[in-house]
Amino acid sequence: HPFVLDENMNMLDFGVILAEPGAPVGHWHRDSGDYIFPISFSTSDVAGHDLPPFAVAVITPLLNVTMKHGPTEFCMGSSNLAGLDSLFLEDIPVKDPALRELRDLFVECTDICCPAEAWRTPLLSFGDVLLFDYSLFHRGGHNDSPDLRALIYNTYSRPWYKDPNFSMMDKEVHATESPLASFSETMQEMMRNVRLAIPNKIKPEDPNVLATIKLDDLEKLKQFRQRNNDFEEDYDYEDDDTFWEFVMSNVDVDIEGLEVCIRFTETETDCHPFDRGMDLTIATEAGTEVRVVAPDGREIKKITTEADQEQVIISSLNTKW
């Protein structure tokens, strides 16, 4: 809408985002990177929404998204922090009490996670449209379904903005030797900026690796993905004795006496309180069992940690309690 980006706005880019069955949760990130606001507050006293929005992302799912599909997760309010040096975040003056509370939550959570109170994940249906600010932290969830999670994305911006994410894209994808050469012209444009998420552990013979899609262009898309995915040998996490630090966050599971229990050995388990709204930092070896349990012994959630473990979110949307 011209009110958001000016009547002379440009469509920067469009394409598809594909997540294979088993694709892991992504990293928290903002699409704008550091192009506009690296540490702008310390250099010019300008940050967050001191300036109007310069770019907006639009996503549309090509299926009805459930929690099993790993919907896009958003960290609400994080765009206010663009340009603030996280090392000195607690020293930055903030007049708005709500933003001051948000700042304090991010200071406690560090820059690798989203505070539980700020986490949101809308469940979109086929054809729904969602818009979000380019400076908002977000990530794709773990695709625990047998379906290919497919989204169309468009990005719009003010005329002067250049997207650093795709400035180096090679235009030779349209050449005759490209795997895209057999696509329709529309699909070639759509696939020029495809983003793929594949499982950490993947085997070419796995029937879930490539979804069964009957439409002509999407059948060719299967071949394109086959030729471009790197099938790596399984990584044995049990041989990795490195400790990984990550955050577990309880968004809204309100059970008195809820705990997170880390099983270090057959006989050694360490448990910590895990109240609603809490962000808990955990350091474990890859392959460690971590359980969220109620006082009566009910298991609310169980995970096995991985190398470079990402933040784990516990909410009423992804647990049964």
PDB file of C-alpha atoms in Angstrom:
ATOM      1  CA  HIS A   1       0.000   0.000   0.000  1.00  0.00           C
ATOM      2  CA  PRO A   2       1.375   3.463  -0.853  1.00  0.00           C
ATOM      3  CA  PHE A   3       0.813   4.512   2.765  1.00  0.00           C
ATOM      4  CA  VAL A   4       3.454   1.977   3.862  1.00  0.00           C
ATOM      5  CA  LEU A   5       6.136   2.250   1.170  1.00  0.00           C
ATOM      6  CA  ASP A   6       5.271   5.284  -0.989  1.00  0.00           C
ATOM      7  CA  GLU A   7       3.420   5.215  -4.304  1.00  0.00           C
ATOM      8  CA  ASN A   8       6.710   4.776  -6.194  1.00  0.00           C
ATOM      9  CA  MET A   9       7.554   1.499  -4.455  1.00  0.00           C
ATOM     10  CA  ASN A  10       9.332  -1.275  -6.387  1.00  0.00           C
ATOM     11  CA  MET A  11       8.819  -5.020  -6.394  1.00  0.00           C
ATOM     12  CA  LEU A  12      12.348  -6.089  -5.488  1.00  0.00           C
ATOM     13  CA  ASP A  13      12.051  -9.792  -5.919  1.00  0.00           C
ATOM     14  CA  PHE A  14       9.796 -12.832  -6.003  1.00  0.00           C
ATOM     15  CA  GLY A  15      10.299 -16.568  -5.854  1.00  0.00           C
ATOM     16  CA  VAL A  16       9.515 -19.699  -3.853  1.00  0.00           C
ATOM     17  CA  ILE A  17      10.645 -21.081  -0.510  1.00  0.00           C
ATOM     18  CA  LEU A  18      10.704 -24.887  -0.318  1.00  0.00           C
ATOM     19  CA  ALA A  19      11.225 -27.000   2.792  1.00  0.00           C
ATOM     20  CA  GLU A  20      11.605 -30.757   2.349  1.00  0.00           C
ATOM     21  CA  PRO A  21      10.043 -33.213   4.813  1.00  0.00           C
ATOM     22  CA  GLY A  22      12.438 -33.362   7.759  1.00  0.00           C
ATOM     23  CA  ALA A  23      13.971 -29.926   7.099  1.00  0.00           C
ATOM     24  CA  PRO A  24      15.271 -28.546  10.423  1.00  0.00           C
ATOM     25  CA  VAL A  25      14.293 -25.300  12.092  1.00  0.00           C
ATOM     26  CA  GLY A  26      16.061 -22.316  10.555  1.00  0.00           C
ATOM     27  CA  HIS A  27      18.188 -19.567  12.090  1.00  0.00           C
ATOM     28  CA  TRP A  28      16.644 -16.399  13.478  1.00  0.00           C
ATOM     29  CA  HIS A  29      17.417 -13.652  10.982  1.00  0.00           C
ATOM     30  CA  ARG A  30      16.148 -10.425   9.457  1.00  0.00           C
ATOM     31  CA  ASP A  31      16.026 -10.187   5.663  1.00  0.00           C
ATOM     32  CA  SER A  32      17.588  -6.724   5.593  1.00  0.00           C
ATOM     33  CA  GLY A  33      20.798  -7.959   7.227  1.00  0.00           C
ATOM     34  CA  ASP A  34      23.088  -5.042   8.159  1.00  0.00           C
ATOM     35  CA  TYR A  35      22.511  -3.071   4.962  1.00  0.00           C
ATOM     36  CA  ILE A  36      20.598  -0.229   6.633  1.00  0.00           C
ATOM     37  CA  PHE A  37      21.144  -0.551  10.386  1.00  0.00           C
ATOM     38  CA  PRO A  38      24.454  -2.205  11.360  1.00  0.00           C
ATOM     39  CA  ILE A  39      25.112  -0.085  14.477  1.00  0.00           C
ATOM     40  CA  SER A  40      23.331   3.076  13.344  1.00  0.00           C
ATOM     41  CA  PHE A  41      22.286   4.144  16.849  1.00  0.00           C
ATOM     42  CA  SER A  42      25.868   4.490  18.055  1.00  0.00           C
ATOM     43  CA  THR A  43      26.904   6.385  14.907  1.00  0.00           C
ATOM     44  CA  SER A  44      23.873   8.615  14.245  1.00  0.00           C
ATOM     45  CA  ASP A  45      21.271   8.089  17.005  1.00  0.00           C
ATOM     46  CA  VAL A  46      18.893   6.521  14.480  1.00  0.00           C
ATOM     47  CA  ALA A  47      17.553   2.965  14.833  1.00  0.00           C
ATOM     48  CA  GLY A  48      14.487   0.743  14.607  1.00  0.00           C
ATOM     49  CA  HIS A  49      11.385   2.662  13.550  1.00  0.00           C
ATOM     50  CA  ASP A  50      12.933   6.116  13.799  1.00  0.00           C
ATOM     51  CA  LEU A  51      12.681   5.919  10.007  1.00  0.00           C
ATOM     52  CA  PRO A  52       9.580   4.628   8.158  1.00  0.00           C
ATOM     53  CA  PRO A  53       9.607   1.086   6.699  1.00  0.00           C
ATOM     54  CA  PHE A  54      11.910   0.706   3.693  1.00  0.00           C
ATOM     55  CA  ALA A  55      10.901  -2.836   2.616  1.00  0.00           C
ATOM     56  CA  VAL A  56       8.137  -5.356   3.247  1.00  0.00           C
ATOM     57  CA  ALA A  57       8.082  -9.118   2.638  1.00  0.00           C
ATOM     58  CA  VAL A  58       4.908 -10.899   1.525  1.00  0.00           C
ATOM     59  CA  ILE A  59       4.441 -14.672   1.803  1.00  0.00           C
ATOM     60  CA  THR A  60       1.638 -16.906   0.497  1.00  0.00           C
ATOM     61  CA  PRO A  61       1.523 -20.642   1.334  1.00  0.00           C
ATOM     62  CA  LEU A  62       0.685 -23.214  -1.352  1.00  0.00           C
ATOM     63  CA  LEU A  63      -0.879 -25.551   1.215  1.00  0.00           C
ATOM     64  CA  ASN A  64      -2.843 -25.343   4.472  1.00  0.00           C
ATOM     65  CA  VAL A  65      -0.064 -24.917   7.030  1.00  0.00           C
ATOM     66  CA  THR A  66      -0.209 -26.817  10.325  1.00  0.00           C
ATOM     67  CA  MET A  67       2.289 -26.929  13.186  1.00  0.00           C
ATOM     68  CA  LYS A  68       3.609 -30.188  11.670  1.00  0.00           C
ATOM     69  CA  HIS A  69       4.710 -28.245   8.579  1.00  0.00           C
ATOM     70  CA  GLY A  70       6.888 -25.875  10.622  1.00  0.00           C
ATOM     71  CA  PRO A  71       5.211 -22.524   9.940  1.00  0.00           C
ATOM     72  CA  THR A  72       7.223 -19.307   9.835  1.00  0.00           C
ATOM     73  CA  GLU A  73       7.979 -18.016  13.343  1.00  0.00           C
ATOM     74  CA  PHE A  74       8.175 -14.296  14.116  1.00  0.00           C
ATOM     75  CA  CYS A  75       9.826 -12.373  16.944  1.00  0.00           C
ATOM     76  CA  MET A  76       7.442  -9.494  17.517  1.00  0.00           C
ATOM     77  CA  GLY A  77       8.977  -6.144  18.339  1.00  0.00           C
ATOM     78  CA  SER A  78      12.446  -7.129  17.162  1.00  0.00           C
ATOM     79  CA  SER A  79      12.340  -4.616  14.299  1.00  0.00           C
ATOM     80  CA  ASN A  80      12.468  -1.875  16.962  1.00  0.00           C
ATOM     81  CA  LEU A  81      15.972  -3.092  17.831  1.00  0.00           C
ATOM     82  CA  ALA A  82      17.485  -2.838  14.332  1.00  0.00           C
ATOM     83  CA  GLY A  83      20.630  -0.743  14.542  1.00  0.00           C
ATOM     84  CA  LEU A  84      21.132  -1.189  18.274  1.00  0.00           C
ATOM     85  CA  ASP A  85      24.436  -2.784  19.247  1.00  0.00           C
ATOM     86  CA  SER A  86      23.416  -5.874  21.241  1.00  0.00           C
ATOM     87  CA  LEU A  87      26.574  -5.630  23.377  1.00  0.00           C
ATOM     88  CA  PHE A  88      25.374  -2.316  24.819  1.00  0.00           C
ATOM     89  CA  LEU A  89      21.624  -2.856  24.545  1.00  0.00           C
ATOM     90  CA  GLU A  90      20.968  -2.504  28.267  1.00  0.00           C
ATOM     91  CA  ASP A  91      22.645   0.942  28.309  1.00  0.00           C
ATOM     92  CA  ILE A  92      20.435   2.409  25.576  1.00  0.00           C
ATOM     93  CA  PRO A  93      17.790   4.840  26.889  1.00  0.00           C
ATOM     94  CA  VAL A  94      14.202   3.954  25.989  1.00  0.00           C
ATOM     95  CA  LYS A  95      11.251   6.171  26.957  1.00  0.00           C
ATOM     96  CA  ASP A  96       8.370   3.843  26.037  1.00  0.00           C
ATOM     97  CA  PRO A  97       7.804   1.418  28.988  1.00  0.00           C
ATOM     98  CA  ALA A  98       6.668  -1.377  26.648  1.00  0.00           C
ATOM     99  CA  LEU A  99       9.810  -1.049  24.535  1.00  0.00           C
ATOM    100  CA  ARG A 100      11.951  -0.821  27.672  1.00  0.00           C
ATOM    101  CA  GLU A 101      10.505  -4.162  28.809  1.00  0.00           C
ATOM    102  CA  LEU A 102      11.129  -5.619  25.360  1.00  0.00           C
ATOM    103  CA  ARG A 103      14.719  -4.383  25.429  1.00  0.00           C
ATOM    104  CA  ASP A 104      15.276  -6.044  28.799  1.00  0.00           C
ATOM    105  CA  LEU A 105      13.863  -9.349  27.505  1.00  0.00           C
ATOM    106  CA  PHE A 106      16.259  -9.297  24.555  1.00  0.00           C
ATOM    107  CA  VAL A 107      19.191  -8.487  26.831  1.00  0.00           C
ATOM    108  CA  GLU A 108      18.373 -11.601  28.878  1.00  0.00           C
ATOM    109  CA  CYS A 109      17.743 -13.776  25.817  1.00  0.00           C
ATOM    110  CA  THR A 110      20.854 -12.709  23.830  1.00  0.00           C
ATOM    111  CA  ASP A 111      20.837 -12.197  20.053  1.00  0.00           C
ATOM    112  CA  ILE A 112      20.524 -15.899  19.172  1.00  0.00           C
ATOM    113  CA  CYS A 113      16.961 -16.344  20.374  1.00  0.00           C
ATOM    114  CA  CYS A 114      13.526 -14.763  20.605  1.00  0.00           C
ATOM    115  CA  PRO A 115      12.080 -14.067  24.084  1.00  0.00           C
ATOM    116  CA  ALA A 116       9.092 -16.310  24.824  1.00  0.00           C
ATOM    117  CA  GLU A 117       6.750 -13.343  25.204  1.00  0.00           C
ATOM    118  CA  ALA A 118       7.636 -12.033  21.728  1.00  0.00           C
ATOM    119  CA  TRP A 119       7.206 -15.331  19.810  1.00  0.00           C
ATOM    120  CA  ARG A 120       4.307 -15.723  17.351  1.00  0.00           C
ATOM    121  CA  THR A 121       3.603 -18.251  14.593  1.00  0.00           C
ATOM    122  CA  PRO A 122       0.425 -17.688  12.538  1.00  0.00           C
ATOM    123  CA  LEU A 123      -1.081 -20.767  10.867  1.00  0.00           C
ATOM    124  CA  LEU A 124      -1.871 -19.753   7.299  1.00  0.00           C
ATOM    125  CA  SER A 125      -4.216 -21.478   4.854  1.00  0.00           C
ATOM    126  CA  PHE A 126      -3.656 -21.981   1.135  1.00  0.00           C
ATOM    127  CA  GLY A 127      -3.693 -18.591  -0.577  1.00  0.00           C
ATOM    128  CA  ASP A 128      -3.526 -16.488   2.590  1.00  0.00           C
ATOM    129  CA  VAL A 129      -1.278 -13.429   2.412  1.00  0.00           C
ATOM    130  CA  LEU A 130       1.024 -12.310   5.250  1.00  0.00           C
ATOM    131  CA  LEU A 131       3.105  -9.123   5.212  1.00  0.00           C
ATOM    132  CA  PHE A 132       5.978  -8.321   7.558  1.00  0.00           C
ATOM    133  CA  ASP A 133       8.623  -5.648   7.997  1.00  0.00           C
ATOM    134  CA  TYR A 134      12.031  -6.471   6.490  1.00  0.00           C
ATOM    135  CA  SER A 135      13.733  -5.765   9.838  1.00  0.00           C
ATOM    136  CA  LEU A 136      11.635  -8.286  11.789  1.00  0.00           C
ATOM    137  CA  PHE A 137      13.446 -11.379  13.062  1.00  0.00           C
ATOM    138  CA  HIS A 138      11.873 -14.615  11.793  1.00  0.00           C
ATOM    139  CA  ARG A 139      12.735 -18.212  10.909  1.00  0.00           C
ATOM    140  CA  GLY A 140      11.235 -21.283   9.258  1.00  0.00           C
ATOM    141  CA  GLY A 141      10.104 -24.071  11.578  1.00  0.00           C
ATOM    142  CA  HIS A 142      10.994 -27.778  11.504  1.00  0.00           C
ATOM    143  CA  ASN A 143       9.000 -29.600   8.798  1.00  0.00           C
ATOM    144  CA  ASP A 144       7.843 -32.694  10.653  1.00  0.00           C
ATOM    145  CA  SER A 145       5.290 -33.612   7.978  1.00  0.00           C
ATOM    146  CA  PRO A 146       5.504 -35.785   4.839  1.00  0.00           C
ATOM    147  CA  ASP A 147       4.652 -32.715   2.733  1.00  0.00           C
ATOM    148  CA  LEU A 148       6.817 -30.290   0.814  1.00  0.00           C
ATOM    149  CA  ARG A 149       6.254 -26.916   2.534  1.00  0.00           C
ATOM    150  CA  ALA A 150       6.023 -24.409  -0.305  1.00  0.00           C
ATOM    151  CA  LEU A 151       5.563 -20.632  -0.053  1.00  0.00           C
ATOM    152  CA  ILE A 152       5.554 -17.920  -2.680  1.00  0.00           C
ATOM    153  CA  TYR A 153       7.343 -14.772  -1.542  1.00  0.00           C
ATOM    154  CA  ASN A 154       7.405 -11.224  -2.891  1.00  0.00           C
ATOM    155  CA  THR A 155       9.408  -8.303  -1.562  1.00  0.00           C
ATOM    156  CA  TYR A 156       8.507  -4.648  -2.042  1.00  0.00           C
ATOM    157  CA  SER A 157      10.598  -1.599  -1.193  1.00  0.00           C
ATOM    158  CA  ARG A 158      11.120   2.101  -1.543  1.00  0.00           C
ATOM    159  CA  PRO A 159      12.808   2.983  -4.876  1.00  0.00           C
ATOM    160  CA  TRP A 160      16.271   3.603  -3.405  1.00  0.00           C
ATOM    161  CA  TYR A 161      16.603   0.289  -1.541  1.00  0.00           C
ATOM    162  CA  LYS A 162      18.765  -2.509  -2.977  1.00  0.00           C
ATOM    163  CA  ASP A 163      18.318  -6.004  -1.532  1.00  0.00           C
ATOM    164  CA  PRO A 164      21.743  -7.392  -0.470  1.00  0.00           C
ATOM    165  CA  ASN A 165      20.341 -10.929  -0.293  1.00  0.00           C
ATOM    166  CA  PHE A 166      20.161 -11.294  -4.050  1.00  0.00           C
ATOM    167  CA  SER A 167      22.467  -8.647  -5.489  1.00  0.00           C
ATOM    168  CA  MET A 168      24.945 -11.329  -6.569  1.00  0.00           C
ATOM    169  CA  MET A 169      22.429 -13.711  -8.152  1.00  0.00           C
ATOM    170  CA  ASP A 170      23.782 -15.282 -11.353  1.00  0.00           C
ATOM    171  CA  LYS A 171      21.485 -14.590 -14.291  1.00  0.00           C
ATOM    172  CA  GLU A 172      22.805 -17.625 -16.205  1.00  0.00           C
ATOM    173  CA  VAL A 173      19.999 -19.732 -14.729  1.00  0.00           C
ATOM    174  CA  HIS A 174      18.149 -18.992 -17.984  1.00  0.00           C
ATOM    175  CA  ALA A 175      20.875 -20.501 -20.162  1.00  0.00           C
ATOM    176  CA  THR A 176      20.023 -23.620 -22.138  1.00  0.00           C
ATOM    177  CA  GLU A 177      22.378 -25.811 -20.088  1.00  0.00           C
ATOM    178  CA  SER A 178      20.616 -24.801 -16.855  1.00  0.00           C
ATOM    179  CA  PRO A 179      18.311 -27.332 -15.115  1.00  0.00           C
ATOM    180  CA  LEU A 180      15.643 -24.599 -15.383  1.00  0.00           C
ATOM    181  CA  ALA A 181      15.744 -24.502 -19.181  1.00  0.00           C
ATOM    182  CA  SER A 182      12.801 -26.914 -19.522  1.00  0.00           C
ATOM    183  CA  PHE A 183      10.546 -24.869 -17.243  1.00  0.00           C
ATOM    184  CA  SER A 184       7.852 -22.523 -18.495  1.00  0.00           C
ATOM    185  CA  GLU A 185       8.927 -18.871 -18.629  1.00  0.00           C
ATOM    186  CA  THR A 186       6.837 -18.001 -15.570  1.00  0.00           C
ATOM    187  CA  MET A 187       8.336 -20.842 -13.548  1.00  0.00           C
ATOM    188  CA  GLN A 188      11.866 -19.880 -14.621  1.00  0.00           C
ATOM    189  CA  GLU A 189      11.283 -16.428 -13.177  1.00  0.00           C
ATOM    190  CA  MET A 190       9.767 -17.908 -10.024  1.00  0.00           C
ATOM    191  CA  MET A 191      12.633 -20.376  -9.543  1.00  0.00           C
ATOM    192  CA  ARG A 192      15.398 -17.854 -10.239  1.00  0.00           C
ATOM    193  CA  ASN A 193      15.491 -17.072  -6.526  1.00  0.00           C
ATOM    194  CA  VAL A 194      14.446 -20.372  -5.004  1.00  0.00           C
ATOM    195  CA  ARG A 195      15.319 -20.959  -1.345  1.00  0.00           C
ATOM    196  CA  LEU A 196      15.668 -24.591  -0.271  1.00  0.00           C
ATOM    197  CA  ALA A 197      15.593 -26.159   3.198  1.00  0.00           C
ATOM    198  CA  ILE A 198      16.624 -29.819   3.345  1.00  0.00           C
ATOM    199  CA  PRO A 199      16.983 -32.237   6.279  1.00  0.00           C
ATOM    200  CA  ASN A 200      20.258 -32.519   8.202  1.00  0.00           C
ATOM    201  CA  LYS A 201      20.161 -36.274   7.594  1.00  0.00           C
ATOM    202  CA  ILE A 202      19.012 -37.129   4.102  1.00  0.00           C
ATOM    203  CA  LYS A 203      19.209 -40.136   1.781  1.00  0.00           C
ATOM    204  CA  PRO A 204      18.370 -40.024  -1.936  1.00  0.00           C
ATOM    205  CA  GLU A 205      16.327 -43.212  -1.695  1.00  0.00           C
ATOM    206  CA  ASP A 206      14.082 -41.798   1.058  1.00  0.00           C
ATOM    207  CA  PRO A 207      10.574 -41.638  -0.513  1.00  0.00           C
ATOM    208  CA  ASN A 208       9.808 -38.465   1.444  1.00  0.00           C
ATOM    209  CA  VAL A 209      12.781 -36.529   0.070  1.00  0.00           C
ATOM    210  CA  LEU A 210      11.020 -35.654  -3.162  1.00  0.00           C
ATOM    211  CA  ALA A 211       7.293 -35.031  -2.950  1.00  0.00           C
ATOM    212  CA  THR A 212       4.954 -36.630  -5.495  1.00  0.00           C
ATOM    213  CA  ILE A 213       3.637 -33.699  -7.528  1.00  0.00           C
ATOM    214  CA  LYS A 214       1.718 -34.248 -10.740  1.00  0.00           C
ATOM    215  CA  LEU A 215       1.663 -30.779 -12.307  1.00  0.00           C
ATOM    216  CA  ASP A 216       4.035 -30.464 -15.275  1.00  0.00           C
ATOM    217  CA  ASP A 217       6.177 -27.595 -14.045  1.00  0.00           C
ATOM    218  CA  LEU A 218       6.408 -29.010 -10.549  1.00  0.00           C
ATOM    219  CA  GLU A 219       7.454 -32.402 -11.915  1.00  0.00           C
ATOM    220  CA  LYS A 220      10.357 -30.595 -13.568  1.00  0.00           C
ATOM    221  CA  LEU A 221      10.961 -28.850 -10.258  1.00  0.00           C
ATOM    222  CA  LYS A 222      11.526 -32.287  -8.684  1.00  0.00           C
ATOM    223  CA  GLN A 223      14.266 -32.966 -11.223  1.00  0.00           C
ATOM    224  CA  PHE A 224      15.811 -29.549 -10.531  1.00  0.00           C
ATOM    225  CA  ARG A 225      15.882 -30.262  -6.801  1.00  0.00           C
ATOM    226  CA  GLN A 226      17.320 -33.741  -7.366  1.00  0.00           C
ATOM    227  CA  ARG A 227      20.225 -32.332  -9.346  1.00  0.00           C
ATOM    228  CA  ASN A 228      20.930 -29.452  -6.967  1.00  0.00           C
ATOM    229  CA  ASN A 229      20.552 -30.935  -3.475  1.00  0.00           C
ATOM    230  CA  ASP A 230      23.790 -32.157  -1.890  1.00  0.00           C
ATOM    231  CA  PHE A 231      23.182 -35.535  -0.292  1.00  0.00           C
ATOM    232  CA  GLU A 232      25.627 -35.699   2.568  1.00  0.00           C
ATOM    233  CA  GLU A 233      26.539 -38.742   4.575  1.00  0.00           C
ATOM    234  CA  ASP A 234      24.808 -39.046   7.948  1.00  0.00           C
ATOM    235  CA  TYR A 235      26.665 -37.197  10.664  1.00  0.00           C
ATOM    236  CA  ASP A 236      27.206 -39.170  13.863  1.00  0.00           C
ATOM    237  CA  TYR A 237      26.304 -36.672  16.571  1.00  0.00           C
ATOM    238  CA  GLU A 238      27.232 -39.155  19.302  1.00  0.00           C
ATOM    239  CA  ASP A 239      30.913 -38.786  18.343  1.00  0.00           C
ATOM    240  CA  ASP A 240      30.774 -35.027  18.873  1.00  0.00           C
ATOM    241  CA  ASP A 241      31.717 -34.177  22.471  1.00  0.00           C
ATOM    242  CA  THR A 242      31.350 -30.420  21.977  1.00  0.00           C
ATOM    243  CA  PHE A 243      28.961 -28.628  24.305  1.00  0.00           C
ATOM    244  CA  TRP A 244      26.308 -26.562  22.512  1.00  0.00           C
ATOM    245  CA  GLU A 245      24.496 -23.677  24.152  1.00  0.00           C
ATOM    246  CA  PHE A 246      20.907 -22.981  23.156  1.00  0.00           C
ATOM    247  CA  VAL A 247      17.714 -21.520  24.608  1.00  0.00           C
ATOM    248  CA  MET A 248      14.423 -23.228  25.477  1.00  0.00           C
ATOM    249  CA  SER A 249      11.453 -20.860  25.753  1.00  0.00           C
ATOM    250  CA  ASN A 250       8.052 -21.471  27.342  1.00  0.00           C
ATOM    251  CA  VAL A 251       5.565 -19.256  25.512  1.00  0.00           C
ATOM    252  CA  ASP A 252       2.264 -20.111  27.229  1.00  0.00           C
ATOM    253  CA  VAL A 253       2.325 -23.588  28.828  1.00  0.00           C
ATOM    254  CA  ASP A 254       1.016 -22.698  32.303  1.00  0.00           C
ATOM    255  CA  ILE A 255       1.590 -25.740  34.528  1.00  0.00           C
ATOM    256  CA  GLU A 256       2.673 -25.175  38.104  1.00  0.00           C
ATOM    257  CA  GLY A 257       5.885 -27.069  38.825  1.00  0.00           C
ATOM    258  CA  LEU A 258       6.806 -27.579  35.144  1.00  0.00           C
ATOM    259  CA  GLU A 259      10.492 -28.496  34.699  1.00  0.00           C
ATOM    260  CA  VAL A 260      13.116 -29.017  32.011  1.00  0.00           C
ATOM    261  CA  CYS A 261      15.159 -32.149  32.714  1.00  0.00           C
ATOM    262  CA  ILE A 262      18.507 -32.789  31.003  1.00  0.00           C
ATOM    263  CA  ARG A 263      19.673 -36.399  30.974  1.00  0.00           C
ATOM    264  CA  PHE A 264      23.475 -36.368  31.035  1.00  0.00           C
ATOM    265  CA  THR A 265      23.968 -40.082  31.815  1.00  0.00           C
ATOM    266  CA  GLU A 266      21.852 -43.119  32.729  1.00  0.00           C
ATOM    267  CA  THR A 267      21.934 -42.043  36.363  1.00  0.00           C
ATOM    268  CA  GLU A 268      22.473 -38.261  36.160  1.00  0.00           C
ATOM    269  CA  THR A 269      19.564 -35.933  35.350  1.00  0.00           C
ATOM    270  CA  ASP A 270      19.512 -32.203  36.018  1.00  0.00           C
ATOM    271  CA  CYS A 271      16.099 -30.455  36.275  1.00  0.00           C
ATOM    272  CA  HIS A 272      15.243 -26.733  36.236  1.00  0.00           C
ATOM    273  CA  PRO A 273      11.968 -24.793  36.765  1.00  0.00           C
ATOM    274  CA  PHE A 274      10.335 -23.839  33.467  1.00  0.00           C
ATOM    275  CA  ASP A 275       7.507 -21.389  34.146  1.00  0.00           C
ATOM    276  CA  ARG A 276       5.337 -19.703  31.545  1.00  0.00           C
ATOM    277  CA  GLY A 277       7.221 -16.893  29.763  1.00  0.00           C
ATOM    278  CA  MET A 278      10.636 -18.242  30.799  1.00  0.00           C
ATOM    279  CA  ASP A 279      13.710 -18.388  28.550  1.00  0.00           C
ATOM    280  CA  LEU A 280      16.179 -21.010  29.816  1.00  0.00           C
ATOM    281  CA  THR A 281      19.762 -21.241  28.530  1.00  0.00           C
ATOM    282  CA  ILE A 282      21.030 -24.834  28.302  1.00  0.00           C
ATOM    283  CA  ALA A 283      24.491 -26.224  27.485  1.00  0.00           C
ATOM    284  CA  THR A 284      24.700 -29.906  26.504  1.00  0.00           C
ATOM    285  CA  GLU A 285      26.570 -32.284  24.248  1.00  0.00           C
ATOM    286  CA  ALA A 286      24.948 -33.118  20.939  1.00  0.00           C
ATOM    287  CA  GLY A 287      22.751 -36.192  21.334  1.00  0.00           C
ATOM    288  CA  THR A 288      21.591 -35.331  24.871  1.00  0.00           C
ATOM    289  CA  GLU A 289      17.965 -36.053  25.792  1.00  0.00           C
ATOM    290  CA  VAL A 290      16.070 -33.018  27.101  1.00  0.00           C
ATOM    291  CA  ARG A 291      12.521 -33.426  28.447  1.00  0.00           C
ATOM    292  CA  VAL A 292       9.849 -30.988  29.586  1.00  0.00           C
ATOM    293  CA  VAL A 293       7.869 -32.707  32.351  1.00  0.00           C
ATOM    294  CA  ALA A 294       4.923 -31.860  34.610  1.00  0.00           C
ATOM    295  CA  PRO A 295       4.957 -32.602  38.392  1.00  0.00           C
ATOM    296  CA  ASP A 296       2.789 -35.701  37.835  1.00  0.00           C
ATOM    297  CA  GLY A 297       5.386 -37.160  35.446  1.00  0.00           C
ATOM    298  CA  ARG A 298       3.594 -36.270  32.188  1.00  0.00           C
ATOM    299  CA  GLU A 299       6.032 -35.647  29.354  1.00  0.00           C
ATOM    300  CA  ILE A 300       5.113 -32.392  27.629  1.00  0.00           C
ATOM    301  CA  LYS A 301       7.981 -32.384  25.117  1.00  0.00           C
ATOM    302  CA  LYS A 302      11.140 -34.372  24.418  1.00  0.00           C
ATOM    303  CA  ILE A 303      14.045 -33.484  22.128  1.00  0.00           C
ATOM    304  CA  THR A 304      17.469 -34.899  21.374  1.00  0.00           C
ATOM    305  CA  THR A 305      19.935 -32.050  20.978  1.00  0.00           C
ATOM    306  CA  GLU A 306      21.926 -31.634  17.793  1.00  0.00           C
ATOM    307  CA  ALA A 307      25.199 -29.968  16.905  1.00  0.00           C
ATOM    308  CA  ASP A 308      24.570 -26.235  16.545  1.00  0.00           C
ATOM    309  CA  GLN A 309      21.200 -26.638  18.265  1.00  0.00           C
ATOM    310  CA  GLU A 310      18.698 -23.853  17.513  1.00  0.00           C
ATOM    311  CA  GLN A 311      16.268 -22.305  20.016  1.00  0.00           C
ATOM    312  CA  VAL A 312      13.472 -24.682  21.099  1.00  0.00           C
ATOM    313  CA  ILE A 313      10.003 -23.170  21.540  1.00  0.00           C
ATOM    314  CA  ILE A 314       7.397 -24.779  23.811  1.00  0.00           C
ATOM    315  CA  SER A 315       3.841 -23.538  23.345  1.00  0.00           C
ATOM    316  CA  SER A 316       0.228 -24.694  23.394  1.00  0.00           C
ATOM    317  CA  LEU A 317       0.460 -24.904  19.596  1.00  0.00           C
ATOM    318  CA  ASN A 318       3.202 -27.553  19.485  1.00  0.00           C
ATOM    319  CA  THR A 319       2.558 -29.564  22.670  1.00  0.00           C
ATOM    320  CA  LYS A 320      -0.301 -31.550  24.216  1.00  0.00           C
ATOM    321  CA  TRP A 321      -1.006 -30.857  27.854  1.00  0.00           C
TER     322      TRP A 321
END
